[in-house]
Coordinates of C-alpha atoms and ligand atoms in Angstrom, one line a residue:
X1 CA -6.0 -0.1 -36.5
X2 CA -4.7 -1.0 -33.1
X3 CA -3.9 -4.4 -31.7
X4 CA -5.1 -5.0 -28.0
X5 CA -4.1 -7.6 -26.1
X6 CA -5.3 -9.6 -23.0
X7 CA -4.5 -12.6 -21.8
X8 CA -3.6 -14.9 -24.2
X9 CA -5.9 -13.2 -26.5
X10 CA -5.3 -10.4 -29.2
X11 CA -8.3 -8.2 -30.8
X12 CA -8.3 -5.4 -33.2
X13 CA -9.8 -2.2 -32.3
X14 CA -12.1 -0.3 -34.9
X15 CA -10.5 3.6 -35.4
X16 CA -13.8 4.8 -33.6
X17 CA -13.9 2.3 -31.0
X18 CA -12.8 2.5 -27.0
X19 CA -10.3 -0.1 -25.3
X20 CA -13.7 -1.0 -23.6
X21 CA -15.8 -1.5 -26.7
X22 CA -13.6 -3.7 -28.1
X23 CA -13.1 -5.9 -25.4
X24 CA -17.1 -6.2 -24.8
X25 CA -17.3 -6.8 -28.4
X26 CA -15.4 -9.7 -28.0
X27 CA -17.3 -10.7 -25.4
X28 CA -14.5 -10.3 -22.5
X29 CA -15.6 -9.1 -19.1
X30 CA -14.7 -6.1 -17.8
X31 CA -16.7 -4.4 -14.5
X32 CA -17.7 -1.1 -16.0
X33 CA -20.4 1.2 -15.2
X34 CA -20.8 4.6 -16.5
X35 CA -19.0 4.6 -19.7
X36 CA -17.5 8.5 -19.2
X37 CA -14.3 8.0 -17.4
X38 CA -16.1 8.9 -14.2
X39 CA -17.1 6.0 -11.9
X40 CA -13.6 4.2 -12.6
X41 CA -15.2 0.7 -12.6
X42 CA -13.8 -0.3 -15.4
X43 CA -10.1 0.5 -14.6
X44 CA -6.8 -1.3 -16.4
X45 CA -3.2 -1.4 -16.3
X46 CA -1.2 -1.1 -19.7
X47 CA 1.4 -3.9 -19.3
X48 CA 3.6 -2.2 -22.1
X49 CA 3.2 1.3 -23.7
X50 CA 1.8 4.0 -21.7
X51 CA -1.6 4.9 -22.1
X52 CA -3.1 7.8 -23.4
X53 CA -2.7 10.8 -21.0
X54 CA -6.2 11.4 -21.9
X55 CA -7.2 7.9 -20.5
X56 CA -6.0 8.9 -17.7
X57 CA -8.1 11.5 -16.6
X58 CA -8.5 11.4 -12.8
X59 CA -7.0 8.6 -12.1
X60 CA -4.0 9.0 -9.0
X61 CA -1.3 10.3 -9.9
X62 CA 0.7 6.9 -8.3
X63 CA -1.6 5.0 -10.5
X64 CA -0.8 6.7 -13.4
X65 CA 2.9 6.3 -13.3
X66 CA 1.8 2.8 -12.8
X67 CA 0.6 2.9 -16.4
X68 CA -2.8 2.2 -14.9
X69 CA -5.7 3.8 -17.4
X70 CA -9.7 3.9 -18.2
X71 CA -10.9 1.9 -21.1
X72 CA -14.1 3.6 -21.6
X73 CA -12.1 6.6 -22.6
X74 CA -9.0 5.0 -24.1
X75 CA -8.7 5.4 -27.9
X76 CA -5.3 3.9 -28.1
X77 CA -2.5 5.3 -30.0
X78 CA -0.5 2.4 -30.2
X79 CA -0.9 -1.8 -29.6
X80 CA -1.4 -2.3 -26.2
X81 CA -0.8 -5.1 -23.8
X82 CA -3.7 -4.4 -21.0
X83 CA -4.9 -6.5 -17.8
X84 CA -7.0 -6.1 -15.2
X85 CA -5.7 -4.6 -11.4
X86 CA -6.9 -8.2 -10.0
X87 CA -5.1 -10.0 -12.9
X88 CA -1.9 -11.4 -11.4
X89 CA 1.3 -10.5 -13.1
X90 CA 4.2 -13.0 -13.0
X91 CA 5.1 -13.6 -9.0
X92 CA 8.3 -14.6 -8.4
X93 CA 10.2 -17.2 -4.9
X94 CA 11.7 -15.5 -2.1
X95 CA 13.4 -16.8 1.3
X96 CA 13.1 -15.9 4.6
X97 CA 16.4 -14.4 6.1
X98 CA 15.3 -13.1 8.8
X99 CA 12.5 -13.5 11.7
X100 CA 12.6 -11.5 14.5
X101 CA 10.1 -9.8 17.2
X102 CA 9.2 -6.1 17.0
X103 CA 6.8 -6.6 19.9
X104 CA 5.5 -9.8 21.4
X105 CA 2.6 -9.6 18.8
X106 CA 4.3 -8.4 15.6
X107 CA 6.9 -9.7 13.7
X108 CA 10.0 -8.5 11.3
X109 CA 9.7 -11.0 8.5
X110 CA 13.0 -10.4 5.6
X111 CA 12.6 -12.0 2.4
X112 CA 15.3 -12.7 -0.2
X113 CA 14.9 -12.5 -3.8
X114 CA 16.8 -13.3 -6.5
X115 CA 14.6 -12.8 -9.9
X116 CA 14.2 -8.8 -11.2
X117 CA 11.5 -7.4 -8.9
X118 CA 10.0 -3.7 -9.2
X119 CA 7.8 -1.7 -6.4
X120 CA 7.2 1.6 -4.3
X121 CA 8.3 1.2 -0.8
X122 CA 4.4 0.9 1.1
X123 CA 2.6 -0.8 -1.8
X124 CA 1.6 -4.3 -0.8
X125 CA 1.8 -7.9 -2.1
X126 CA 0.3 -11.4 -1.8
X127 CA 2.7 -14.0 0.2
X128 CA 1.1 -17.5 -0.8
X129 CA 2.7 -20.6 1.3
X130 CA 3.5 -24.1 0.0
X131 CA -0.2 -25.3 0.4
X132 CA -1.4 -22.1 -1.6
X133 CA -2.9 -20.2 1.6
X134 CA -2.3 -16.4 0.3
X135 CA -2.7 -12.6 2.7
X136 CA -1.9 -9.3 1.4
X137 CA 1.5 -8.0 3.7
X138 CA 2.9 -3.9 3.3
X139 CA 5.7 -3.4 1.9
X140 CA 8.3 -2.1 4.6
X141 CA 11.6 -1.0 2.9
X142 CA 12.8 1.0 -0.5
X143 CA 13.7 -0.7 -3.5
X144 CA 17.4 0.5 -3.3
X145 CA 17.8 -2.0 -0.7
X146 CA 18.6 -4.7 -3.3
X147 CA 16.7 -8.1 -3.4
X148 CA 14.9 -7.6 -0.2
X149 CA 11.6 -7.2 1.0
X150 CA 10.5 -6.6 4.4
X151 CA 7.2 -6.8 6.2
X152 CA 5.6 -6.3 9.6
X153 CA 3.0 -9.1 10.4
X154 CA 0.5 -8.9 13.7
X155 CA -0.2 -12.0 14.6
X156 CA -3.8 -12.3 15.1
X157 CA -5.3 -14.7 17.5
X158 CA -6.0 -17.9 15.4
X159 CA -5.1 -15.8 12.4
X160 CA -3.8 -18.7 9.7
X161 CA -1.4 -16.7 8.2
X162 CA -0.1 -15.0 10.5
X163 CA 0.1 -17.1 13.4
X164 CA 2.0 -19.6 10.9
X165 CA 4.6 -16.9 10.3
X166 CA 4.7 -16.0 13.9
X167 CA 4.7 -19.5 15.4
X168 CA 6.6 -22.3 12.0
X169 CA 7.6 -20.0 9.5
X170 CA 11.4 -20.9 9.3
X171 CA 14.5 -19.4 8.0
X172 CA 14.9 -20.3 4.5
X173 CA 11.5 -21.7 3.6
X174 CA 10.3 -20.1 0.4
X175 CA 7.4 -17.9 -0.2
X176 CA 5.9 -16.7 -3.6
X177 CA 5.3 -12.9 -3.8
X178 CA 2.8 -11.5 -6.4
X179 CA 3.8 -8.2 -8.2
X180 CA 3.4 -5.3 -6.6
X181 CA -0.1 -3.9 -5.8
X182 CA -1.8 -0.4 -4.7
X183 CA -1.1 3.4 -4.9
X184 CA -0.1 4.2 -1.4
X185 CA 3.3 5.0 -2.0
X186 CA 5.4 8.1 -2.0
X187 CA 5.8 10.3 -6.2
X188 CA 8.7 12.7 -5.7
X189 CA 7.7 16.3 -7.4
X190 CA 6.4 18.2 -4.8
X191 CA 8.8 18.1 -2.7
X192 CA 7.7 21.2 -0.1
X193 CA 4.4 19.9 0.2
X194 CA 3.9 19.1 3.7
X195 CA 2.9 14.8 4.5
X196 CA 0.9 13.5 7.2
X197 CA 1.1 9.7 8.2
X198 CA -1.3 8.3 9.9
X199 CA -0.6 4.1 11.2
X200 CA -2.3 1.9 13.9
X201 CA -0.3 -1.2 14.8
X202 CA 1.3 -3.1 11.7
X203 CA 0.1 -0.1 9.4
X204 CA 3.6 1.4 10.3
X205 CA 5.3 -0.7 7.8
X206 CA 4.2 0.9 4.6
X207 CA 4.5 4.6 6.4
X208 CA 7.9 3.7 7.7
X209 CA 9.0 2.7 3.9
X210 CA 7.1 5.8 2.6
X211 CA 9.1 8.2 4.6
X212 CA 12.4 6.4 3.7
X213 CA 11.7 7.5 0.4
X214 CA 10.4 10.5 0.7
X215 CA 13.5 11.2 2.8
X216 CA 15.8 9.2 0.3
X217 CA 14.2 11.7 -1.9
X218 CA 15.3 15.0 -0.6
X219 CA 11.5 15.9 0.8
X220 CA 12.0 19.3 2.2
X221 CA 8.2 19.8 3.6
X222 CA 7.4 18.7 7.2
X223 CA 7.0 15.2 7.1
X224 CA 4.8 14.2 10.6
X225 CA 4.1 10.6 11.4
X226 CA 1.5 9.9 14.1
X227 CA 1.7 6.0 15.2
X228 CA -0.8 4.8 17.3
X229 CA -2.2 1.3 19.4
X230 CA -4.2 0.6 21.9
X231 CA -1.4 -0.4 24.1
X232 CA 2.6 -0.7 23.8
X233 CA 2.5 -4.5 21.9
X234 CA 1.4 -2.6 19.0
X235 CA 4.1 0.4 18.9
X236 CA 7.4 -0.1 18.1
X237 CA 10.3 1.6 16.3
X238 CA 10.5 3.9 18.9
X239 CA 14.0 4.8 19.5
X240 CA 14.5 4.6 15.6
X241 CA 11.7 7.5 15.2
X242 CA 13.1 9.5 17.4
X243 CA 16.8 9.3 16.5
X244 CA 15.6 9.8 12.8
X245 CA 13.5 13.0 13.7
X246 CA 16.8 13.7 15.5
X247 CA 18.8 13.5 12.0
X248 CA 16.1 14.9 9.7
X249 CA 15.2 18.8 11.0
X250 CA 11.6 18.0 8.8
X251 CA 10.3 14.5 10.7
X252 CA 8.2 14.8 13.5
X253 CA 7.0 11.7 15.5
X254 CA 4.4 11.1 17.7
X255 CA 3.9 7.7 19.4
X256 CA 0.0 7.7 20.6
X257 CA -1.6 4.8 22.7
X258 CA -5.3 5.3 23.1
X259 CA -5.4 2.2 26.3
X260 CA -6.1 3.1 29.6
X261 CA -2.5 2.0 31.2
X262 CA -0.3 4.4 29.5
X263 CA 3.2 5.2 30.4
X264 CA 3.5 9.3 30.7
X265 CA 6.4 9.4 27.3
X266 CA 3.7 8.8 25.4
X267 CA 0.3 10.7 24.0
X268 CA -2.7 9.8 24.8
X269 CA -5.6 9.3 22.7
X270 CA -7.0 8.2 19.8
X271 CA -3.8 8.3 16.8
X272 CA -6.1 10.1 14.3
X273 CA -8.2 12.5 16.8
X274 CA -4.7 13.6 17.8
X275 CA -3.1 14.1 14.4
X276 CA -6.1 15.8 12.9
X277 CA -6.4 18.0 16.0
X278 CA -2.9 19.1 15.4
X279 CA -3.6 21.4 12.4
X280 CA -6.4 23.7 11.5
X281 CA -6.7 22.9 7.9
X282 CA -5.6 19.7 5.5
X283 CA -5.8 21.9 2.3
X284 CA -2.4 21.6 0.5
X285 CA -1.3 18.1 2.3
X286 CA -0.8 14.8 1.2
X287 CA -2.0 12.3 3.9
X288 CA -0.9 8.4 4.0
X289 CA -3.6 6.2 6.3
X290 CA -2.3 2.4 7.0
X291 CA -4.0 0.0 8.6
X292 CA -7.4 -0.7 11.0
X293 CA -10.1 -0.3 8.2
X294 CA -12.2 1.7 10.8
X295 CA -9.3 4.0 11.2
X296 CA -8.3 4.7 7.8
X297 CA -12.0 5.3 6.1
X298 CA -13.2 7.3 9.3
X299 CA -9.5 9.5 8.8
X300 CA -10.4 9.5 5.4
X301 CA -13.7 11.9 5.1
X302 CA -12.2 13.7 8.1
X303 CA -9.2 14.9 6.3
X304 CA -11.3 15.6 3.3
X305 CA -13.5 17.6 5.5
X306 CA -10.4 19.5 7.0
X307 CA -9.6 20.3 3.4
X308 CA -7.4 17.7 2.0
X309 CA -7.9 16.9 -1.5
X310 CA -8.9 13.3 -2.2
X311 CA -6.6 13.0 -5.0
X312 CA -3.7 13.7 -2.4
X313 CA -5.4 11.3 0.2
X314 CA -3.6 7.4 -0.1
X315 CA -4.8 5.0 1.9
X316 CA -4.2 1.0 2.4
X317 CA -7.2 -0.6 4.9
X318 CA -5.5 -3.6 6.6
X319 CA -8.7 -5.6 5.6
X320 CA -8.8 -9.0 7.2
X321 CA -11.0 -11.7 5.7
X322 CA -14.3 -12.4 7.6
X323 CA -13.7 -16.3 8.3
X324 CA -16.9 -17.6 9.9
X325 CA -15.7 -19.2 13.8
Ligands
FAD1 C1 -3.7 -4.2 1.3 C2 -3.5 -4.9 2.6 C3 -2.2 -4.8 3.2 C4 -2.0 -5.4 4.4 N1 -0.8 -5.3 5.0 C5 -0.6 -5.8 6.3 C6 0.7 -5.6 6.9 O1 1.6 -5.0 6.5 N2 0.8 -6.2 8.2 C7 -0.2 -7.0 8.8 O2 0.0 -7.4 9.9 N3 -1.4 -7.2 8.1 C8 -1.6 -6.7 6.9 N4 -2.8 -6.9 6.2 C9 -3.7 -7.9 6.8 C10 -3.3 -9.3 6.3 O3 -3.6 -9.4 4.9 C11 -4.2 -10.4 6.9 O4 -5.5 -10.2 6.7 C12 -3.9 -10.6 8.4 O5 -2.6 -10.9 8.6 C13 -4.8 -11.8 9.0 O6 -4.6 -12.9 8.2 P1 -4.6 -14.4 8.9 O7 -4.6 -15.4 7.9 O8 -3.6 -14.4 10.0 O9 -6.1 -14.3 9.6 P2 -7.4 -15.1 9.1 O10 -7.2 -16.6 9.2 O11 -7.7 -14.6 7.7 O12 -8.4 -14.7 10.1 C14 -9.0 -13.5 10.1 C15 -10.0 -13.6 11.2 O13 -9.6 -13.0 12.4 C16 -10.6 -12.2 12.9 N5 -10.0 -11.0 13.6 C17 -9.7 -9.9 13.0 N6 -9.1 -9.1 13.9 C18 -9.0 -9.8 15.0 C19 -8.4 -9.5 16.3 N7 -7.9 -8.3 16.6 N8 -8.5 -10.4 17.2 C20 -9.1 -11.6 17.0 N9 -9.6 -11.9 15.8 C21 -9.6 -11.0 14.8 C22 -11.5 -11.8 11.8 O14 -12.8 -11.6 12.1 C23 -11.4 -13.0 10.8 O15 -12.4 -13.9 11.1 C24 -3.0 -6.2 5.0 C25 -4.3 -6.4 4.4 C26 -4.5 -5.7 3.2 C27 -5.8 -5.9 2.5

C-alpha cells in the first residue's frame, strides 16, 4: 500500500484505488470531471517522486517534466507527496536592483534573490507587495543568470500594481515571488523543429527568455519572433533583435505595429495576421503566444487550423483582473 500525501495530511491508498479515489475518499476536494484521464480537471503536481508515465498521458510535455500528473488515472508506484497547480509552493524575498524604462509605458523591473530558486525562462510568478496586493509577471531571463529574475511590467492606466511599480516601487524594497508557474517555456529535444513566437506589448518578456534558451540550447531550426503593438510605446528591444538575428544565422525578427502613424522600418499590421500569413502550413512547429488574451486564444485555433498540433501550441494570456470602476 502507498502513502499519499497532501497538505499536512497523509492517506493510504487501497492496491485498486486511483490517487483520485483516495483523496475523495477522504473527503478532500479535488475539481474532477470525467474520471478517464481525458477532461484534465482533476490535474496535480507530484512534489517528490515522478509520477507514473502512464498518469501522464496527454498532459504537455513541459508539464510533465514538471512532474505534473492525472489522479483519475494515477495508480501510484511509490509514496507520493501531491498538491494542486493553485496550491502555493514555498515563495521565497527578492530585491529590486534595478528599475529602468523600456518605453515610456513599460518597465525593466530586476529582482535579487538569495534563497535556492528553480524555473524555465517564460514561465510566470506571483509578485505580492508589503500590504499583500499580488499580479502574475513573465518571467524574462534564463536560470543561468544566477539569483536574478527579470520582468517587463506595462503600466496600465490606474492599474494597482503596475502603476505602483512604475511610479514608488524603489530600489531595494523587497518583494515575495511564488514558485514558478505554467508550461510556456522552451524543452530542448527537438532541436530542428522550427519555433514561432508570437508577443503583443509586455508579452515579449517570456518570448525573449524563451529564445535565450532555446539559443543557449543549440536550437538549430528557424526560430522567428513576430513582436507586435499598436504603436512604438509598446515595442522595444529593437536594436537587441536585430543585432541577435545578426549573430544567430536561425533568428528572424519582425517588429509589427498595427497603429495608423507608423514609421516605414517597421511592418504594418496586425502581429499575428502577419506571422501566420508568413507560412502556408503550422504542421510540424511549435508556436509560443504571450500576452493580449484576444490575441493569444484567436492565434491559438488559427495555428491549430494551419496545422499546428495543440500539444506543440504554449501559450500565456496576459489576463488582467476585471476590477469594477
Ligand atoms: C500568466 C500571466 C502572466 C502575466 N505576465 C505579465 C508580464 O510579463 N508583463 C505584464 O505587463 N503583465 C503581465 N500580466 C498581467 C498582470 O498580471 C496584471 O494583470 C497587470 O499588470 C495589471 O495589473 P494591475 O494591478 O496594474 O491592474 P489592476 O488594478 O488589476 O487593474 C486592471 C484593470 O485595468 C483595466 N484595463 C485592462 N487593460 C487596460 C488598458 N489597456 N487601459 C486601461 N485599463 C485597462 C481592466 O479592465 C481592469 O479593470 C500577466 C498576467 C498573467 C495571468
Amino acid at each position: 500500500m502507498r502513502s499519499i500525501t497532501i497538505g499536512e495530511s497523509t492517506f493510504s491508498c487501497q492496491p485498486d484505488e486511483t490517487v483520485l479515489e483516495t483523496l475523495l475518499r477522504e473527503n478532500v476536494q479535488i475539481p474532477n470531471g470525467c474520471r478517464q484521464g481525458l477532461c484534465q480537471a482533476c490535474q496535480m503536481r507530484s512534489l517528490d517522486n515522478s509520477p507514473p508515465v502512464s498518469a501522464q498521458a496527454g498532459l504537455k510535455d513541459t508539464l510533465q517534466m514538471q512532474n505534473y500528473f492525472l489522479p483519475c488515472i494515477c495508480h501510484p508506484e511509490q509514496n507520493m507527496t501531491v498538491a494542486l497547480p493553485n496550491q502555493q509552493g514555498a515563495s521565497i524575498e527578492a530585491a529590486v536592483i534595478k528599475k529602468q524604462l523600456l518605453t515610456p509605458d513599460i518597465v525593466h523591473l530586476v529582482l535579487e534573490y538569495q534563497s535556492p530558486f528553480n524555473f524555465f525562462a517564460g514561465q510566470f510568478v506571483n509578485l505580492t507587495r508589503a500590504d499583500g496586493l499580488t499580479r502574475s509577471y513573465s518571467i524574462a531571463n534564463i536560470p543561468q543568470h544566477e539569483n536574478i529574475l527579470e520582468f517587463h511590467i506595462r503600466r496600465l492606466p490606474n492599474g494597482q500594481f503596475s502603476s505602483w511599480v512604475y511610479d514608488e516601487l524603489e530600489l531595494g524594497e523587497q518583494l515575495t515571488i511564488s514558485e514558478a508557474q505554467g508550461s510556456c517555456h522552451y524543452l530542448p529535444g527537438r532541436a530542428e523543429q522550427p519555433l514561432m513566437l508570437i508577443g503583443t506589448g509586455s508579452g515579449l518578456a517570456p518570448l525573449y527568455g524563451i529564445i535565450a534558451d532555446a539559443l543557449a540550447q543549440d536550437h538549430s531550426g528557424p526560430i522567428h519572433l513576430y513582436h507586435g503593438s499598436r504603436d512604438l510605446n509598446g515595442l522595444y528591444f529593437i536594436d537587441e533583435m536585430r543585432e541577435l538575428a545578426a549573430e544567430f544565422d536561425n533568428f528572424y525578427y519582425t517588429p509589427c505595429l498595427s497603429g495608423e502613424d507608423i514609421e516605414s522600418e517597421h511592418v504594418r499590421g496586425r502581429v499575428h495576421d502577419i506571422a501566420l500569413s508568413s507560412t502556408e502550413s503550422l504542421s510540424g512547429w511549435r508556436i509560443f503566444l504571450c500576452g493580449h488574451p484576444d490575441m493569444v486564444n484567436q492565434t491559438k485555433r488559427m495555428a491549430f487550423m494551419k496545422g499546428a498540433s495543440m500539444g506543440d501550441i504554449y501559450a500565456d494570456a496576459f489576463h488582467v483582473l476585471q476590477v469594477e470602476k
